[in-house]
Short mmCIF file of C-alpha atoms in Angstrom, two decimals:
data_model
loop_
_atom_site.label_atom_id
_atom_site.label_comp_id
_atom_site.label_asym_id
_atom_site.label_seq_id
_atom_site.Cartn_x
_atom_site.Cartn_y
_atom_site.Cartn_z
CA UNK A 23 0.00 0.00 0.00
CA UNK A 24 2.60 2.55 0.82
CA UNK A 25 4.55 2.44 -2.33
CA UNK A 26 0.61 2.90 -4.31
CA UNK A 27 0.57 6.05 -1.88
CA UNK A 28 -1.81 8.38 -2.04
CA UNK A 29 -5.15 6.46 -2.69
CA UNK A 30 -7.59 7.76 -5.40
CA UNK A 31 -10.51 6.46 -5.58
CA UNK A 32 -12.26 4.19 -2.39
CA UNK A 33 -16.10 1.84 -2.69
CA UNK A 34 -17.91 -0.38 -0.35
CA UNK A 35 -19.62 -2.88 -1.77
CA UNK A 36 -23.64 -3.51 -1.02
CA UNK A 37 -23.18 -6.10 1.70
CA UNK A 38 -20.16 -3.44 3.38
CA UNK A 39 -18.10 -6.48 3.15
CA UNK A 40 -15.26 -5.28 1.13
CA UNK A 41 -13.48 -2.05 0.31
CA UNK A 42 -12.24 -2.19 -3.20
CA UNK A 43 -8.94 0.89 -3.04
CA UNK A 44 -6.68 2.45 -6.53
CA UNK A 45 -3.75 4.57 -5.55
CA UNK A 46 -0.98 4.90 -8.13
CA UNK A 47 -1.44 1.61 -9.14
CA UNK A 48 -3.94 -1.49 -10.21
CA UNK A 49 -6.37 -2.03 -7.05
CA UNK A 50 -6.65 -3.69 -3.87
CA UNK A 51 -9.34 -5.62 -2.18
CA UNK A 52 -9.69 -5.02 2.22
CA UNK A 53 -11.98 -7.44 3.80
CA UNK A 54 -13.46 -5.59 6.90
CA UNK A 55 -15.05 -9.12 8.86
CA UNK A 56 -11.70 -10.49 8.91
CA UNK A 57 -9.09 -7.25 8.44
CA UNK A 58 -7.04 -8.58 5.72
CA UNK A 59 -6.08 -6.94 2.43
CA UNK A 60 -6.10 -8.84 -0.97
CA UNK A 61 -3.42 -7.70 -3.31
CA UNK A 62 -2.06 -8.76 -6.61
CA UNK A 63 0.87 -11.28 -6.22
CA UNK A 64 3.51 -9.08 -7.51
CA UNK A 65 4.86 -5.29 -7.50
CA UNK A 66 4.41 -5.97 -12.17
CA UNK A 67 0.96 -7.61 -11.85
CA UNK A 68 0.23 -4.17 -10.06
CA UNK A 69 1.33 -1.92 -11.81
CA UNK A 70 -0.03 -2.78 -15.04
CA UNK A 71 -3.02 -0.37 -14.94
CA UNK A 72 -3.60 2.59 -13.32
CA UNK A 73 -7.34 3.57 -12.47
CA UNK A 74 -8.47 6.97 -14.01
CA UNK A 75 -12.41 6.11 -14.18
CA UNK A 76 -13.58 5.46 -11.07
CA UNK A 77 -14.74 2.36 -9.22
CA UNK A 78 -17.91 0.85 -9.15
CA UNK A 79 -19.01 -2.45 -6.98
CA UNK A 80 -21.70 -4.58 -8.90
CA UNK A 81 -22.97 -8.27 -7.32
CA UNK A 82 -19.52 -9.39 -6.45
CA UNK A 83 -16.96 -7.93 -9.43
CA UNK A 84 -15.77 -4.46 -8.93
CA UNK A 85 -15.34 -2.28 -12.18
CA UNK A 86 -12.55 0.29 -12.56
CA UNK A 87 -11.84 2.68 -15.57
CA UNK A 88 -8.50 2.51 -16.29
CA UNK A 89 -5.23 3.10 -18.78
CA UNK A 90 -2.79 -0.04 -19.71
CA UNK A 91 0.58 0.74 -18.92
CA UNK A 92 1.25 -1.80 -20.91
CA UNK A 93 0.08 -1.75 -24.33
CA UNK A 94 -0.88 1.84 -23.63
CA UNK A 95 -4.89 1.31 -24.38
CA UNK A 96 -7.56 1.96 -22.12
CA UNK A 97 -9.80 -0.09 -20.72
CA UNK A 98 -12.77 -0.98 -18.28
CA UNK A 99 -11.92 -4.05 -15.87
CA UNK A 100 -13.39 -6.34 -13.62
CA UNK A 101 -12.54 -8.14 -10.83
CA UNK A 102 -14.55 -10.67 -8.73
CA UNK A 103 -14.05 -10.41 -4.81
CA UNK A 104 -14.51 -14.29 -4.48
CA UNK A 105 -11.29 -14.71 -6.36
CA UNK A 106 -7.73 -14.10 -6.01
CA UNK A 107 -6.69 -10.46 -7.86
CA UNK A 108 -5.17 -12.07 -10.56
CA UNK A 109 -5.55 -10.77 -14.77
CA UNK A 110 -6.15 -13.92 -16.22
CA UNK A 111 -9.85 -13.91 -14.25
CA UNK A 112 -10.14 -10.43 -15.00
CA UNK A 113 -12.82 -9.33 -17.51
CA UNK A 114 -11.67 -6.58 -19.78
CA UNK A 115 -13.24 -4.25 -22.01
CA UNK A 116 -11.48 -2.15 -24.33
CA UNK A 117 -12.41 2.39 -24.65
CA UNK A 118 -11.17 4.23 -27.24
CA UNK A 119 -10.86 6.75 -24.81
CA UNK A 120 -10.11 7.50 -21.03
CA UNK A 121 -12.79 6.60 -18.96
CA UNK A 122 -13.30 9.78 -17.33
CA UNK A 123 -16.44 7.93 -15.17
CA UNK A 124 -19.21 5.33 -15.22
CA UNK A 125 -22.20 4.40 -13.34
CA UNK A 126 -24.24 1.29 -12.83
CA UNK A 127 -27.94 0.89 -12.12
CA UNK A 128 -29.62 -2.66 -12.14
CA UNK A 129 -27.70 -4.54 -14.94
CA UNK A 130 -26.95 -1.33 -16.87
CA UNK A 131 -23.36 0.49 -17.06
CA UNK A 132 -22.76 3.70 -18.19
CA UNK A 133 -19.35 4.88 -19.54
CA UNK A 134 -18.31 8.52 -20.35
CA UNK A 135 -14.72 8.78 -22.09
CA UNK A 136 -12.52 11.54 -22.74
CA UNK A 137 -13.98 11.43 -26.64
CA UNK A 138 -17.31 13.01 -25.41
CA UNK A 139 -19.30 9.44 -25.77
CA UNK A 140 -21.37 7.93 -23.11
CA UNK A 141 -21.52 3.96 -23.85
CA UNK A 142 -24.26 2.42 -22.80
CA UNK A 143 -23.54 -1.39 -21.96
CA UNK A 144 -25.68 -4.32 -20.20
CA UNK A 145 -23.77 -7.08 -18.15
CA UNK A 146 -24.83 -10.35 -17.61
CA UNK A 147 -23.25 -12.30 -15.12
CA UNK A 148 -22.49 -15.79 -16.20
CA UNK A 149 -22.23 -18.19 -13.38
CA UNK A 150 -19.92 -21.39 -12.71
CA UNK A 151 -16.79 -22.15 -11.48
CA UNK A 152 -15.11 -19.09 -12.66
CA UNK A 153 -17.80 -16.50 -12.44
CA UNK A 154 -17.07 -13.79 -15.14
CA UNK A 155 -19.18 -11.06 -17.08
CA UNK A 156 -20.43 -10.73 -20.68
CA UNK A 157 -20.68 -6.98 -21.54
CA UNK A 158 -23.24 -5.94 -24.53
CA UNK A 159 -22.80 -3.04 -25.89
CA UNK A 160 -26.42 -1.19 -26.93
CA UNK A 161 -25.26 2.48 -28.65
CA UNK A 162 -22.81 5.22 -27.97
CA UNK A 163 -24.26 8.06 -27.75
CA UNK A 164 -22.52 12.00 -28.29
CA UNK A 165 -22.41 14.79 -25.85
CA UNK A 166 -20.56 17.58 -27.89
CA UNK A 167 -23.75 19.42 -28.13
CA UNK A 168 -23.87 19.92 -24.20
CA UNK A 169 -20.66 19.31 -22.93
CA UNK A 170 -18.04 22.20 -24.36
CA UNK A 171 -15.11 19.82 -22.81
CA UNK A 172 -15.34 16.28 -21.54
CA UNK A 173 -13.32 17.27 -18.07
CA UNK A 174 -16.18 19.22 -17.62
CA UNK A 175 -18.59 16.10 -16.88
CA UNK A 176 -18.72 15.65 -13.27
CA UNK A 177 -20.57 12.47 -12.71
CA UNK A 178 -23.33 10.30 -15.23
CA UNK A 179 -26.50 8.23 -13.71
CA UNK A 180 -29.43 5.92 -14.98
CA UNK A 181 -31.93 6.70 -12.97
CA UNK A 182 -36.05 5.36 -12.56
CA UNK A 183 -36.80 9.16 -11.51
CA UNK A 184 -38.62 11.05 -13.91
CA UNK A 185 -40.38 14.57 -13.79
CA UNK A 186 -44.17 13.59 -14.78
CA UNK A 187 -46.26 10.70 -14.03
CA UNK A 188 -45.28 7.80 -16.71
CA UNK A 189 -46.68 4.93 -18.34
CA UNK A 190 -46.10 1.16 -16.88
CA UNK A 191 -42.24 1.01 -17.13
CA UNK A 192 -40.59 -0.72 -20.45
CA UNK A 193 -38.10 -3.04 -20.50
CA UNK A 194 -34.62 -0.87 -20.95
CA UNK A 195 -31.98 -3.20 -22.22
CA UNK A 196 -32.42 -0.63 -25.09
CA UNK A 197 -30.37 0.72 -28.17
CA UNK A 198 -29.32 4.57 -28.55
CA UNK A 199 -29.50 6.31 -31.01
CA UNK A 200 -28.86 10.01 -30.79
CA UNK A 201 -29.70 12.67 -33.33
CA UNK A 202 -28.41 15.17 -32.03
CA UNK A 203 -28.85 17.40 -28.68
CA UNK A 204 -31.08 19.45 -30.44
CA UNK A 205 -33.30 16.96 -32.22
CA UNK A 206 -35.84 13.42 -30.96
CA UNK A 207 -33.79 10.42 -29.49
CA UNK A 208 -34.82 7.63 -30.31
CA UNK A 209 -33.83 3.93 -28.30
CA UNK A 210 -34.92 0.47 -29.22
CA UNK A 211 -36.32 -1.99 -27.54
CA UNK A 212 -37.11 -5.61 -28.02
CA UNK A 213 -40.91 -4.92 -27.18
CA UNK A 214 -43.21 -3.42 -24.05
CA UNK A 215 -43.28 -5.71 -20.70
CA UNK A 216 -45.81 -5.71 -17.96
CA UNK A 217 -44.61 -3.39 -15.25
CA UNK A 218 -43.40 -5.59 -12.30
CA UNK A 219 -42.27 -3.33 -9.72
CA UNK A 220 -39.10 -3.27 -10.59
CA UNK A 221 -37.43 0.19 -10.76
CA UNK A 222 -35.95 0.59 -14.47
CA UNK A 223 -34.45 3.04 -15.83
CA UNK A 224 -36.18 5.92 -17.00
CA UNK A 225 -34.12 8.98 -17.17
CA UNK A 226 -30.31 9.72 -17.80
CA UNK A 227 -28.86 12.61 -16.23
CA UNK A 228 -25.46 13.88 -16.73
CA UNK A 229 -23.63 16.62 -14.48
CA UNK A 230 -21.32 19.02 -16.60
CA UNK A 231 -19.63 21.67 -14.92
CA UNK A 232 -22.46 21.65 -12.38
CA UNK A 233 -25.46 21.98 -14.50
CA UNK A 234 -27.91 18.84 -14.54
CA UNK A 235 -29.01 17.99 -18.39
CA UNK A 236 -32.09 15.40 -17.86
CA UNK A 237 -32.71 12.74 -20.98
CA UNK A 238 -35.94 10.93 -20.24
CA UNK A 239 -38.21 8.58 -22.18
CA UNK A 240 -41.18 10.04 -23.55
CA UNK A 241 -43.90 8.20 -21.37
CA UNK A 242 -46.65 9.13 -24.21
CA UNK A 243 -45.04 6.37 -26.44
CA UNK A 244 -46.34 7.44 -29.83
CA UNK A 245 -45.68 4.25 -31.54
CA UNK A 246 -47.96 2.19 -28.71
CA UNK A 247 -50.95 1.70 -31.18
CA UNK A 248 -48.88 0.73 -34.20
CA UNK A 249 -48.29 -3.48 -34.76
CA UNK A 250 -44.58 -4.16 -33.61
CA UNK A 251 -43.86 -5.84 -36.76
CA UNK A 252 -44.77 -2.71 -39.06
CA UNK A 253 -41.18 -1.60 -40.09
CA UNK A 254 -41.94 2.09 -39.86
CA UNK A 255 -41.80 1.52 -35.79
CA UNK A 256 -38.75 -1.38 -36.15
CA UNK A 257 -35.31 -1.61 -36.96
CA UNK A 258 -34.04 -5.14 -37.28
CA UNK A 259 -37.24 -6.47 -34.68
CA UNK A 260 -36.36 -3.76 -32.06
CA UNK A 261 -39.03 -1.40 -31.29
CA UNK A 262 -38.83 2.11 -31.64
CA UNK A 263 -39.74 4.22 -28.43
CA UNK A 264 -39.34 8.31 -28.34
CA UNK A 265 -37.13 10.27 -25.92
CA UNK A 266 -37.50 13.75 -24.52
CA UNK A 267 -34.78 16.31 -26.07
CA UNK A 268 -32.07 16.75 -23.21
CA UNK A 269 -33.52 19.90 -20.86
CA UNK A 270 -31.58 21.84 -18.20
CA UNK A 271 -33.59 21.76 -15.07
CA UNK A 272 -30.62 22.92 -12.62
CA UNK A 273 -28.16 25.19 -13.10
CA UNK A 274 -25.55 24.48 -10.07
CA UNK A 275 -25.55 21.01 -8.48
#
């Protein structure tokens, strides 16, 4: 720990059994029932990525945004807690760009990188003897029109908040597609559920330079009394639903 001096970035998982650290270099894992840390084996295994993103705890894999020392790239990694802190059971996804931050709400992750681009992924945790993730990528989507400098974003969340009374909740393991700040967004989905009780996703808001832009689905779903198979509402079987234009309802958060 001291030679990874000072720490960056600190998360406690859901169950507040385990602190997931990033100082200088890689991660570490402290397990507060029994006091002990859980480090990579060696000082090279360490320092092969440095954490610039953030870190996120979801089930029982941590996620950090990070830069390869390495080859150089950037990437988003995870690590299970249940396993030794060891690359070859790490999961890695490769950005374009620095991951500058992410968020996670139910099985969604959201990933802003220094190009301006919010990825929108799902994970699905495959279980078995080596538990590991699948990441899905739905759309990218661009913030140029709102953000005049990525270092400017302060934070990104998915949130089931919205500012009106909605519609039963649809099922949002969606696909972007942005056209523009200034213009409709539009996401797919595979088709409308019953609502369950579970809290989806509803609204996207994204903190930039402390004002709050809002992006939330258009609960009036103008497409709801057109057949899903009619291909003026599909794209490849996904069905088309209508988001609000991004608004600014704060000013300084």
């Amino acid at each position: 720990m001291a030679t990874n001096w000072p720490l960056r970035y600190t998360v406690v998982d859901a169950d507040a059994e385990y602190i997931a650290v990033a100082g200088r270099y890689g991660i570490a894992f402290y397990h507060i029932a029994v006091r002990k840390w859980k480090t990579f084996s060696n000082d090279t295994a360490e320092q092969l990525f440095v954490v610039t993103g953030g870190l996120l705890w979801w089930r029982d894999f941590v996620i950090c945004g990070c830069s390869n020392t390495k080859t150089k790239t950037h990437e988003v990694r995870f690590y299970s807690k249940t396993r030794a802190l060891d690359h070859s059971s790490a999961v890695v996804w490769k950005s374009e760009a620095p991951v500058i931050t992410m968020n996670a709400f139910q099985n969604m992750l959201i990933i802003f990188s220094a190009d301006s681009r919010l990825t929108l992924c799902e994970m699905d945790r495959k279980a078995g003897d080596v538990p590991t993730i699948v990441i899905n990528v739905l759309q990218i989507i661009s913030t140029e029109n709102i953000c005049p400098h990525p270092y400017c974003v302060v934070s990104v969340d998915l949130t089931p908040v919205r500012t009106e009374t909605g519609r039963p909740f649809f099922d949002w393991l969606a696909v972007w597609n942005t056209i523009g700040a200034a213009k409709e967004i539009m996401i797919l989905i595979s088709g409308q559920k019953k609502h369950t009780g579970i809290r989806e996703a509803e609204s996207l808001l994204i903190n930039v330079s402390g004002r709050l832009w809002i992006i939330q689905r258009d609960s009036s779903d103008p497409y709801k009394d057109v057949p899903a198979d009619e291909s003026v509402v599909t794209v490849k079987n996904k069905r088309l639903v209508a988001l609000y234009t991004p608004v600014l309802p704060l000013l300084s958060v």
